[in-house]
Tab-separated table of C-alpha atoms and ligand atoms in Angstrom:
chain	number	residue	atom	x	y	z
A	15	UNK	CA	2.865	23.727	-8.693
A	16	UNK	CA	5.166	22.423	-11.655
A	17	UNK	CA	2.540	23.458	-14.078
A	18	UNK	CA	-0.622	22.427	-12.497
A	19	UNK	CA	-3.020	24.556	-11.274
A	20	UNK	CA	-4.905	23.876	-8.067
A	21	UNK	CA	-8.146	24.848	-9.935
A	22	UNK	CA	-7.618	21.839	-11.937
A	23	UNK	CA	-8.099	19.206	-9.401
A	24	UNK	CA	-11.547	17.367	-9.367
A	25	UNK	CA	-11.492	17.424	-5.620
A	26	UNK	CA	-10.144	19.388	-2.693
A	27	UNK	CA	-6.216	20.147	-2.513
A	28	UNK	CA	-4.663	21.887	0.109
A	29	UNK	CA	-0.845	22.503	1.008
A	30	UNK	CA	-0.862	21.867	4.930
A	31	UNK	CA	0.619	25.685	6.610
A	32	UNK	CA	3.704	25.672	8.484
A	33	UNK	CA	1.989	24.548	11.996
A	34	UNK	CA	0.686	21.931	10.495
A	35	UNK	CA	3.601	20.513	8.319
A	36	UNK	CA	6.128	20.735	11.334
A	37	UNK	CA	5.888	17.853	12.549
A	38	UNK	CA	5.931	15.141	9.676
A	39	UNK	CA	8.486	17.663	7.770
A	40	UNK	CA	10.348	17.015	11.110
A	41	UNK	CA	9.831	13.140	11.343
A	42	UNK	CA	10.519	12.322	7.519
A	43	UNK	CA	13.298	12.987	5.585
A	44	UNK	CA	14.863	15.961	4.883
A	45	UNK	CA	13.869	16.175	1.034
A	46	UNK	CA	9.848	16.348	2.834
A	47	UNK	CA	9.189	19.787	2.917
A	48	UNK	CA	5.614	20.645	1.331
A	49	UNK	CA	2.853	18.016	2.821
A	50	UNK	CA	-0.681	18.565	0.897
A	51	UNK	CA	-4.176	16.792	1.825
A	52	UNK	CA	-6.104	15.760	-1.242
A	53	UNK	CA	-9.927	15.151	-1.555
A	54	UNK	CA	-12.887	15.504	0.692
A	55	UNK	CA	-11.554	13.403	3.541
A	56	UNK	CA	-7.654	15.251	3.527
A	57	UNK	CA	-5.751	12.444	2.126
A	58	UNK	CA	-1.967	13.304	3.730
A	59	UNK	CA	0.764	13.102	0.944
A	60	UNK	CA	3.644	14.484	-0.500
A	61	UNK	CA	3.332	17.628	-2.334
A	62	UNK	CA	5.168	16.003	-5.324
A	63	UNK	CA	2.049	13.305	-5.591
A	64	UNK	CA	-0.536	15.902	-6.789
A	65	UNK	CA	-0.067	15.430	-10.527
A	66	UNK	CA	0.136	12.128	-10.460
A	67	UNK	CA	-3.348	11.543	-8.025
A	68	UNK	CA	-5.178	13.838	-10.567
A	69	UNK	CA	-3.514	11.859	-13.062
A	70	UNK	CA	-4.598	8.588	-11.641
A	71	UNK	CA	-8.125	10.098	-10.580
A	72	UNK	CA	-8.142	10.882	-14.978
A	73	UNK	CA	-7.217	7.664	-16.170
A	74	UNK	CA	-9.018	5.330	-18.623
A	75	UNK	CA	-10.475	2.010	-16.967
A	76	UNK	CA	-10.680	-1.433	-18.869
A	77	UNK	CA	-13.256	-3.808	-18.286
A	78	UNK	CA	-10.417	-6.260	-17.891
A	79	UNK	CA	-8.349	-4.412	-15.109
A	80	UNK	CA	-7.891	-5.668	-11.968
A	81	UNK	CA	-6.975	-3.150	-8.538
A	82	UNK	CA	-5.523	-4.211	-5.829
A	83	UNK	CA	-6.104	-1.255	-3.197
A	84	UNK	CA	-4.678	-1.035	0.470
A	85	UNK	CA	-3.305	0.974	2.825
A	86	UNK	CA	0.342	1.098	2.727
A	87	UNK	CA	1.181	-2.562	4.281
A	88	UNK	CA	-1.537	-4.457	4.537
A	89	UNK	CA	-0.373	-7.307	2.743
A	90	UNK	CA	-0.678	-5.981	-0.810
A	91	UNK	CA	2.330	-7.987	-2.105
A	92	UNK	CA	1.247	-11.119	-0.770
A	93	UNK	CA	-2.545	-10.279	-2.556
A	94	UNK	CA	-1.144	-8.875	-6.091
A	95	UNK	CA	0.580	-12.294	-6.356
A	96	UNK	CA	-2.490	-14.414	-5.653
A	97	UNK	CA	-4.605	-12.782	-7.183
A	98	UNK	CA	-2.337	-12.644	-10.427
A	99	UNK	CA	-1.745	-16.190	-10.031
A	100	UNK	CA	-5.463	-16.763	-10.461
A	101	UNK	CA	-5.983	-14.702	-12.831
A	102	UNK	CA	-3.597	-16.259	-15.126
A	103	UNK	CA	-4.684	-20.063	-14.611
A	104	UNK	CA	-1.347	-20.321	-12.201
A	105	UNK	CA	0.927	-19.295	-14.316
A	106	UNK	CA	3.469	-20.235	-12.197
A	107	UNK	CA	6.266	-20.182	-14.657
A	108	UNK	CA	5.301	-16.536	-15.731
A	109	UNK	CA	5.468	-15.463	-12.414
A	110	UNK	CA	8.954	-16.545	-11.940
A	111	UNK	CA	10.199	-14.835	-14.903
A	112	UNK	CA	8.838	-11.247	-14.266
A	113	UNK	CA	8.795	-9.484	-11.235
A	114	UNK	CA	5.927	-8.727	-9.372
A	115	UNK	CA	6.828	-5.186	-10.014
A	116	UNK	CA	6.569	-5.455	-13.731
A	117	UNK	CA	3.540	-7.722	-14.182
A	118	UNK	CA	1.422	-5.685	-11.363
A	119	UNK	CA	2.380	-2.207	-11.803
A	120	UNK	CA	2.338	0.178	-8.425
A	121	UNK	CA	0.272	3.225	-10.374
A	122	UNK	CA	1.315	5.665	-8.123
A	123	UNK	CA	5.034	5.165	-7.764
A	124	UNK	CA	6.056	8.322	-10.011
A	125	UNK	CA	5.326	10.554	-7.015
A	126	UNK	CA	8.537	8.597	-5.321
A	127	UNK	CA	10.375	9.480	-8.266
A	128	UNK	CA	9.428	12.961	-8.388
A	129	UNK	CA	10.591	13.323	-4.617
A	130	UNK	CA	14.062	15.779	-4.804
A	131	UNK	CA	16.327	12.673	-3.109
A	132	UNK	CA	19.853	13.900	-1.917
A	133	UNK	CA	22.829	12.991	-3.656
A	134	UNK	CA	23.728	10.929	-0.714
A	135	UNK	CA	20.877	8.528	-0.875
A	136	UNK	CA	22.150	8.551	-5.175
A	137	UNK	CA	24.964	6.646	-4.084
A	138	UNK	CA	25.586	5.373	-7.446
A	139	UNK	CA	23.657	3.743	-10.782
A	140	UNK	CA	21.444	0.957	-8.693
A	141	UNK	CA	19.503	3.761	-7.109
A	142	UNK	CA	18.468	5.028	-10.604
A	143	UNK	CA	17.971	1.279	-11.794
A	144	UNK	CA	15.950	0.667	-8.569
A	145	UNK	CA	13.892	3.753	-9.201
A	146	UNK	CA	12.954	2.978	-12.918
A	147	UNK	CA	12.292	-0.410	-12.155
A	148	UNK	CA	9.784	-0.363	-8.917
A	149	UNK	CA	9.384	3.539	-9.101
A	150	UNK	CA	8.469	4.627	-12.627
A	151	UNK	CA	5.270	3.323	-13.472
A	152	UNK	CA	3.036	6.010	-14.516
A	153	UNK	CA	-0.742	6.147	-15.037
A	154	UNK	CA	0.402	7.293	-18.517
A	155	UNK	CA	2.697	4.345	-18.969
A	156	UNK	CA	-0.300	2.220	-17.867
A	157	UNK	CA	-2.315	3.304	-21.088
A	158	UNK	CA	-0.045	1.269	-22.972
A	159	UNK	CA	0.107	-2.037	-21.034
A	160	UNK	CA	-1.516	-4.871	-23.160
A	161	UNK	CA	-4.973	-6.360	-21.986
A	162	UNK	CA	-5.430	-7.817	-19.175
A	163	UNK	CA	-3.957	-5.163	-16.956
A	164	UNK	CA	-2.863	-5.535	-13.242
A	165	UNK	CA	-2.636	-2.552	-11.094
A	166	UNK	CA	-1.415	-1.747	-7.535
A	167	UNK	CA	-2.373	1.215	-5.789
A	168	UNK	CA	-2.521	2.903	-2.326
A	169	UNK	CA	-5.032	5.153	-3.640
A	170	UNK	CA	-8.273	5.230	-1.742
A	171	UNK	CA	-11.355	4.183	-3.781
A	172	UNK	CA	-12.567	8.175	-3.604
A	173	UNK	CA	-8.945	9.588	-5.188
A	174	UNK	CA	-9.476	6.801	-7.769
A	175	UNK	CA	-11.621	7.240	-10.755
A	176	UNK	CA	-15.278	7.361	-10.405
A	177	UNK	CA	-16.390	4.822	-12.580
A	178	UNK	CA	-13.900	2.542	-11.275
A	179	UNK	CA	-16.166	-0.236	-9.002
A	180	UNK	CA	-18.465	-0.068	-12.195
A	181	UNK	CA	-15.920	-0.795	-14.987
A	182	UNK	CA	-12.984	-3.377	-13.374
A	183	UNK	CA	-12.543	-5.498	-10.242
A	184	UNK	CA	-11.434	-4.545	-6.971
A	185	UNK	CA	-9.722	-6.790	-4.371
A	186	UNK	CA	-9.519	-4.241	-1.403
A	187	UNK	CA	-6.924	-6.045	1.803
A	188	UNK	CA	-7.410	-4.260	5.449
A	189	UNK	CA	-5.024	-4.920	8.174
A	190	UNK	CA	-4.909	-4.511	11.691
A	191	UNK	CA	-3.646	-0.703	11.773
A	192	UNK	CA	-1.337	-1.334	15.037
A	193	UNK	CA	0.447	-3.733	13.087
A	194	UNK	CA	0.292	-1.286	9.708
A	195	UNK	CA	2.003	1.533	11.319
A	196	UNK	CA	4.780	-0.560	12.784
A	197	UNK	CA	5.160	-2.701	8.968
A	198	UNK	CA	5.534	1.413	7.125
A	199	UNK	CA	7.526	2.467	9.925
A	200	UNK	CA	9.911	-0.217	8.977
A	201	UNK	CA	9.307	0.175	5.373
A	202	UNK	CA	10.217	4.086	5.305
A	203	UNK	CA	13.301	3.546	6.975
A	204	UNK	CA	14.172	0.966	4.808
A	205	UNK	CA	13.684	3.471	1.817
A	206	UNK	CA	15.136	6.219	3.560
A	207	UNK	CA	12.140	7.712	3.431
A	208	UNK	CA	12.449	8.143	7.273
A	209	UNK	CA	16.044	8.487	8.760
A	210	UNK	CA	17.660	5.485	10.116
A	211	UNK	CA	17.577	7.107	13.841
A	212	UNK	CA	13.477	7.873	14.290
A	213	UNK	CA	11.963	6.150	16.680
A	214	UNK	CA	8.570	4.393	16.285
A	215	UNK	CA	6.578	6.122	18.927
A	216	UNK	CA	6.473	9.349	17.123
A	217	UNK	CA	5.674	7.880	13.746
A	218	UNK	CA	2.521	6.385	15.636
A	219	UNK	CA	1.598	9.602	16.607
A	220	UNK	CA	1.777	11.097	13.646
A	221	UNK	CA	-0.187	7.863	12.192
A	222	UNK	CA	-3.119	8.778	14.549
A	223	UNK	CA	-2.772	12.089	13.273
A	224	UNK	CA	-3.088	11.537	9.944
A	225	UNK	CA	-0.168	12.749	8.467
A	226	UNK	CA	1.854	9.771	6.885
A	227	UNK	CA	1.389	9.225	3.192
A	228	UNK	CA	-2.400	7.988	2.421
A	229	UNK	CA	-3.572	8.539	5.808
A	230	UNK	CA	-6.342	8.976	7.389
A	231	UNK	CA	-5.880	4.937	8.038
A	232	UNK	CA	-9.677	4.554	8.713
A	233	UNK	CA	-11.328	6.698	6.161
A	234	UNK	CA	-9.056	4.748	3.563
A	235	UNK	CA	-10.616	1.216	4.994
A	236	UNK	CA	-14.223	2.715	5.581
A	237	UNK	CA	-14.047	3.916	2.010
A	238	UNK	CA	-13.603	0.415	0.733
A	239	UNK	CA	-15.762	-1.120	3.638
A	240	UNK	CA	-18.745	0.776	2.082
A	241	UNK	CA	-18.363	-0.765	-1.119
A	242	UNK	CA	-17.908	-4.343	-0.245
A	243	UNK	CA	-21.135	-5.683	-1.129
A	244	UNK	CA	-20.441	-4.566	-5.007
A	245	UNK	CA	-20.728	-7.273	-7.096
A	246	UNK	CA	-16.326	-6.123	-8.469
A	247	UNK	CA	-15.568	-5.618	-5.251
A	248	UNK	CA	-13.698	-8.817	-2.908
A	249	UNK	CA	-13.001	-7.100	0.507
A	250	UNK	CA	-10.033	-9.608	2.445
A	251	UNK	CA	-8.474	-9.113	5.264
A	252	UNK	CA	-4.037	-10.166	6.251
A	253	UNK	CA	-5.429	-11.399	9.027
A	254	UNK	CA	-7.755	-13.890	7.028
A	255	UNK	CA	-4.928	-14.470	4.629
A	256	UNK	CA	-2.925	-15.497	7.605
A	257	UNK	CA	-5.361	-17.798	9.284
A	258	UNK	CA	-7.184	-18.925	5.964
A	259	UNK	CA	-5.560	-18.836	3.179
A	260	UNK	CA	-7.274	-21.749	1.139
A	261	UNK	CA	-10.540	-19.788	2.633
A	262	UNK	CA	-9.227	-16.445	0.703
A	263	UNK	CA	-8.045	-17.807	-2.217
A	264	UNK	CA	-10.833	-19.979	-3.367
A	265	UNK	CA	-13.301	-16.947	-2.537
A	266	UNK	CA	-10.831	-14.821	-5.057
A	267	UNK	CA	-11.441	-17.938	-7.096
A	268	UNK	CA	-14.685	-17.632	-7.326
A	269	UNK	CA	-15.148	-13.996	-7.195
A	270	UNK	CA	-12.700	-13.884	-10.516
A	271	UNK	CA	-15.183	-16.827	-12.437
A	272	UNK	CA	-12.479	-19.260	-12.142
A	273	UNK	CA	-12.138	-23.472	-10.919
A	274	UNK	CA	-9.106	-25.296	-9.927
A	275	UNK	CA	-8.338	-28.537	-8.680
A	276	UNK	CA	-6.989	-29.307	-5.183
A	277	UNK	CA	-3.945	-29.713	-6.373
A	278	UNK	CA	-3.619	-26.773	-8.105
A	279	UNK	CA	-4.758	-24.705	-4.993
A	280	UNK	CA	-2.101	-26.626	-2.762
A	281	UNK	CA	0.521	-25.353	-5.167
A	282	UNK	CA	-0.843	-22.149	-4.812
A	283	UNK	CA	-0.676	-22.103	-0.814
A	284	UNK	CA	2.719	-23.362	-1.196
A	285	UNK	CA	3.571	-20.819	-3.240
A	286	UNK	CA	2.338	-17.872	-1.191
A	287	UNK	CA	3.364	-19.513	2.156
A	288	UNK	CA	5.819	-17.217	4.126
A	289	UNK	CA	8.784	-18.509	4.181
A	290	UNK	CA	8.463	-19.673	0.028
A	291	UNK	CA	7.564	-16.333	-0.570
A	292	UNK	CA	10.303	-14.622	1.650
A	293	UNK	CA	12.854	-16.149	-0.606
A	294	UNK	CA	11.261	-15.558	-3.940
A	295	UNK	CA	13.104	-13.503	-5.540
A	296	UNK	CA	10.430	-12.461	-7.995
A	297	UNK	CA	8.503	-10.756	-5.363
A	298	UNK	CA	11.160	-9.853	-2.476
A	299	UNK	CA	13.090	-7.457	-4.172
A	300	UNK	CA	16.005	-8.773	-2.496
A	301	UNK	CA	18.208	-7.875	-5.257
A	302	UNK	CA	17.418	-4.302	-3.833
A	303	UNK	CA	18.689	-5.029	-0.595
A	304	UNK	CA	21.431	-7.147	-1.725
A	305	UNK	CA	22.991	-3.730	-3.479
A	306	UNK	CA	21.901	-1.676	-0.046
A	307	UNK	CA	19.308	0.483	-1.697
A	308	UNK	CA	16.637	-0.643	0.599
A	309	UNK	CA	18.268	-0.715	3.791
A	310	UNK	CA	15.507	-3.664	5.331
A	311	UNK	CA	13.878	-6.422	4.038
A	312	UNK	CA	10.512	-5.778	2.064
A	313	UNK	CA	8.925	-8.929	3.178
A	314	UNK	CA	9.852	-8.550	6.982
A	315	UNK	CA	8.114	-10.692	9.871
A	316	UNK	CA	4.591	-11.644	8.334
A	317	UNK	CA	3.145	-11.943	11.487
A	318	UNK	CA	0.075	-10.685	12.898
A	319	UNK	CA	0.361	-9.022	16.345
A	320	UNK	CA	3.849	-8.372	15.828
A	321	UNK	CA	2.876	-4.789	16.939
A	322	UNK	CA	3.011	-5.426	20.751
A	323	UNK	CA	6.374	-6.025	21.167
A	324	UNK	CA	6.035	-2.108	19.255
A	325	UNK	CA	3.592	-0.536	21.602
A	326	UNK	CA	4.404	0.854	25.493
A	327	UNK	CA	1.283	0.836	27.997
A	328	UNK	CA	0.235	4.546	26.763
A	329	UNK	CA	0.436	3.639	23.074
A	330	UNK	CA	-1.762	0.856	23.996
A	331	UNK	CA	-4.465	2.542	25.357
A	332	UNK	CA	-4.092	5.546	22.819
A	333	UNK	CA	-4.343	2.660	20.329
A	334	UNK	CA	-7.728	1.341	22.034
A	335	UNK	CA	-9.306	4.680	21.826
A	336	UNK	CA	-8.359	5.873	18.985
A	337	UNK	CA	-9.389	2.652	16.785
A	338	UNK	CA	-12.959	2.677	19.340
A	339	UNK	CA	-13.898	5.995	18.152
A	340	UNK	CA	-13.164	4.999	14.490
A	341	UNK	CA	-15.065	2.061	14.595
A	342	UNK	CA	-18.127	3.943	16.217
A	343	UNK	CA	-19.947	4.815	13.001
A	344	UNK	CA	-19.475	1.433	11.545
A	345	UNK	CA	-20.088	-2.344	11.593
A	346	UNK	CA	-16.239	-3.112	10.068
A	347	UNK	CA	-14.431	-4.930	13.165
A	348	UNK	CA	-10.440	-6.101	12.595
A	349	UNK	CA	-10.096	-9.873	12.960
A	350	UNK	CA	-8.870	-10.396	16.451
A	351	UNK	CA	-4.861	-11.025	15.899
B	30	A3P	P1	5.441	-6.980	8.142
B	30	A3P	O1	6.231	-5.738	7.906
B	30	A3P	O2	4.549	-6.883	9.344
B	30	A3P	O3	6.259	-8.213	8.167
B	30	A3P	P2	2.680	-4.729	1.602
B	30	A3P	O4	2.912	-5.759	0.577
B	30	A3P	O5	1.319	-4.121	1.600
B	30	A3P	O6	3.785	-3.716	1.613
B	30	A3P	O7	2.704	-5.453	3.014
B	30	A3P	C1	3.895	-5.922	3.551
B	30	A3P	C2	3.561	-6.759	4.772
B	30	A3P	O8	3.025	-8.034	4.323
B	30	A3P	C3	4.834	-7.085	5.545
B	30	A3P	O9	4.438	-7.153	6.919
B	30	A3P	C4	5.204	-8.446	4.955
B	30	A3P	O10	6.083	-9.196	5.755
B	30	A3P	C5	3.822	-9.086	4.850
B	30	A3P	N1	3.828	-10.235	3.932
B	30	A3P	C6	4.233	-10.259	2.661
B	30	A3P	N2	4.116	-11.497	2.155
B	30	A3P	C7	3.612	-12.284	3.127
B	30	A3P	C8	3.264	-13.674	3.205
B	30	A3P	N3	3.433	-14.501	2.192
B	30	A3P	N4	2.769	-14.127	4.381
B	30	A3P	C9	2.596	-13.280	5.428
B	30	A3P	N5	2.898	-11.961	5.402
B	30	A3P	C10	3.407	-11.463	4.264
């Protein structure tokens, strides 16, 4: 385990046996071939993740930190950048001039760049540029980041460190998770993650399984849901973003101990509206695409319900049920889409 003992981990690690690994080893690309479940609910990643989740689970918090947490494409792009922007008294200039990627580090991204990518995905130097630039961040290379820091992760709150609800604030996004599977599905492929050729309806299966990266979907949400009454906690929904954005982001206003004008807020909207932030190049990574290392867009449709032009009658149903008997042992319900 490239130097790390099992015995070190604060919580449960397993490496997922043959049976069990067959499938997504199957579905994702070829350089996936050890699959490991991590803490007490069997978070499904990567085997070349571990050092960096006990890493991240280690790190030192700041008072002044702010998390944004999701799931894998909930809208976490679309949050980092609002809730940036409001952290910063709109600092609208400042946000132009570094990307997204830069100011709001993704914590976890060094497990990408651990992954064992074939030489045909290494085309030439812009995959190395585009992994050091949206792939290297480290929770060590956090340490160093001046005060305030701003930090993305896919983590769920019990993989991140303990005292971290206590010590910094938390804006958690959910998503509908019909519409979450078909946004990663997209997203892998893009990243060749996934092959170009996989279909979607096995990636849904294997997303009701548990066994793409972060899952189990509803443990990850619950986790958060839980904490949402904590006085650093703001729990949003896309789908609230989508309908109600000025709702969203003068709650984030206020949740951060901040005031602005109306016309400062309508320059916000404007700035985070779709089709502004589609073509901003600051948080698109279009320049990524534009050189073919991302074979897809990274801000794609931005549409709610987009998942039933996705979803056959069967998927449907097994979509029903499955999210029913997740919902069972709680009062969190999805915003209808
Ligand atoms: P789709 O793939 O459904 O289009 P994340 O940032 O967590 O990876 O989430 C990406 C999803 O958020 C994508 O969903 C993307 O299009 C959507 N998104 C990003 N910015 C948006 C915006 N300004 N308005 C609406 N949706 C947005």
């Amino acid at each position: 385990m490239e130097g790390r003992n099992e015995m070190e981990f604060p919580f449960e690690y397993r490496v997922l046996d043959s049976e069990e690994s067959e499938a997504p080893c199957n579905y994702f690309n070829k350089f996936v071939t050890k699959v490991i479940r991590l803490g007490s609910k069997g978070y499904f990643f990567f085997k070349e993740f571990d050092s960096t989740a006990l890493d991240i689970y280690n790190m030192p918090l700041r008072p002044s930190d702010t998390f944004v947490v999701t799931f894998p494409r909930s809208g976490t792009t679309w949050s980092q950048e609002l809730v940036w922007l409001l952290q910063t008294n709109l600092d609208f200039e400042g946000a132009k001039a570094t990307p997204l990627v830069t100011r709001f580090p993704f914590i976890e991204s060094t497990g990408f760049w651990k992954l064992n990518f074939p030489s045909e995905y290494y085309q030439d130097d812009n995959f190395e540029k585009f992994m050091k630039e949206v792939y290297a961040t480290s929770p060590e290379m956090i340490k160093s980041l001046p005060s305030p820091r701003f930090i993305k992760t896919h983590m769920p709150l019990s993989l991140l460190p303990p005292s971290l609800l206590d010590t910094a604030k938390v804006v958690y996004v959910a998503r509908n998770p019909r519409d979450v599977a078909v946004s990663n599905y997209y997203n892998y492929k893009s990243q060749n993650i996934v092959p170009v050729d996989r279909e979607f309806k096995p990636f849904w299966k294997l997303f009701m399984e548990n066994k793409t990266l972060w899952s189990p979907y509803f443990e990850h949400v619950k986790e958060a849901w839980r904490q949402r009454n904590h006085p650093n906690m703001a729990f949003i929904f896309y789908e609230e973003l989508s309908k109600d954005l000025p709702g969203v982001a003068r709650r984030l206003a206020k949740f951060f101990g901040k005031e602005y004008s109306e016309e400062q807020f309508e320059a916000l909207y404007n700035h985070l509206k779709f089709d502004n932030f589609k073509n901003n190049k600051s948080v698109n990574m279009a320049e990524w695409q534009e050189i073919g290392v991302m074979k897809g867009p990274f801000i794609r449709k931005g549409k709610t319900g987009g998942w039933r032009d996705h979803f056959d009658e069967e998927m449907m149903q097994q979509a029903d049920r499955w999210i029913e008997e997740n919902l069972r042992d709680t009062d969190l319900h999805f915003p209808t889409a």
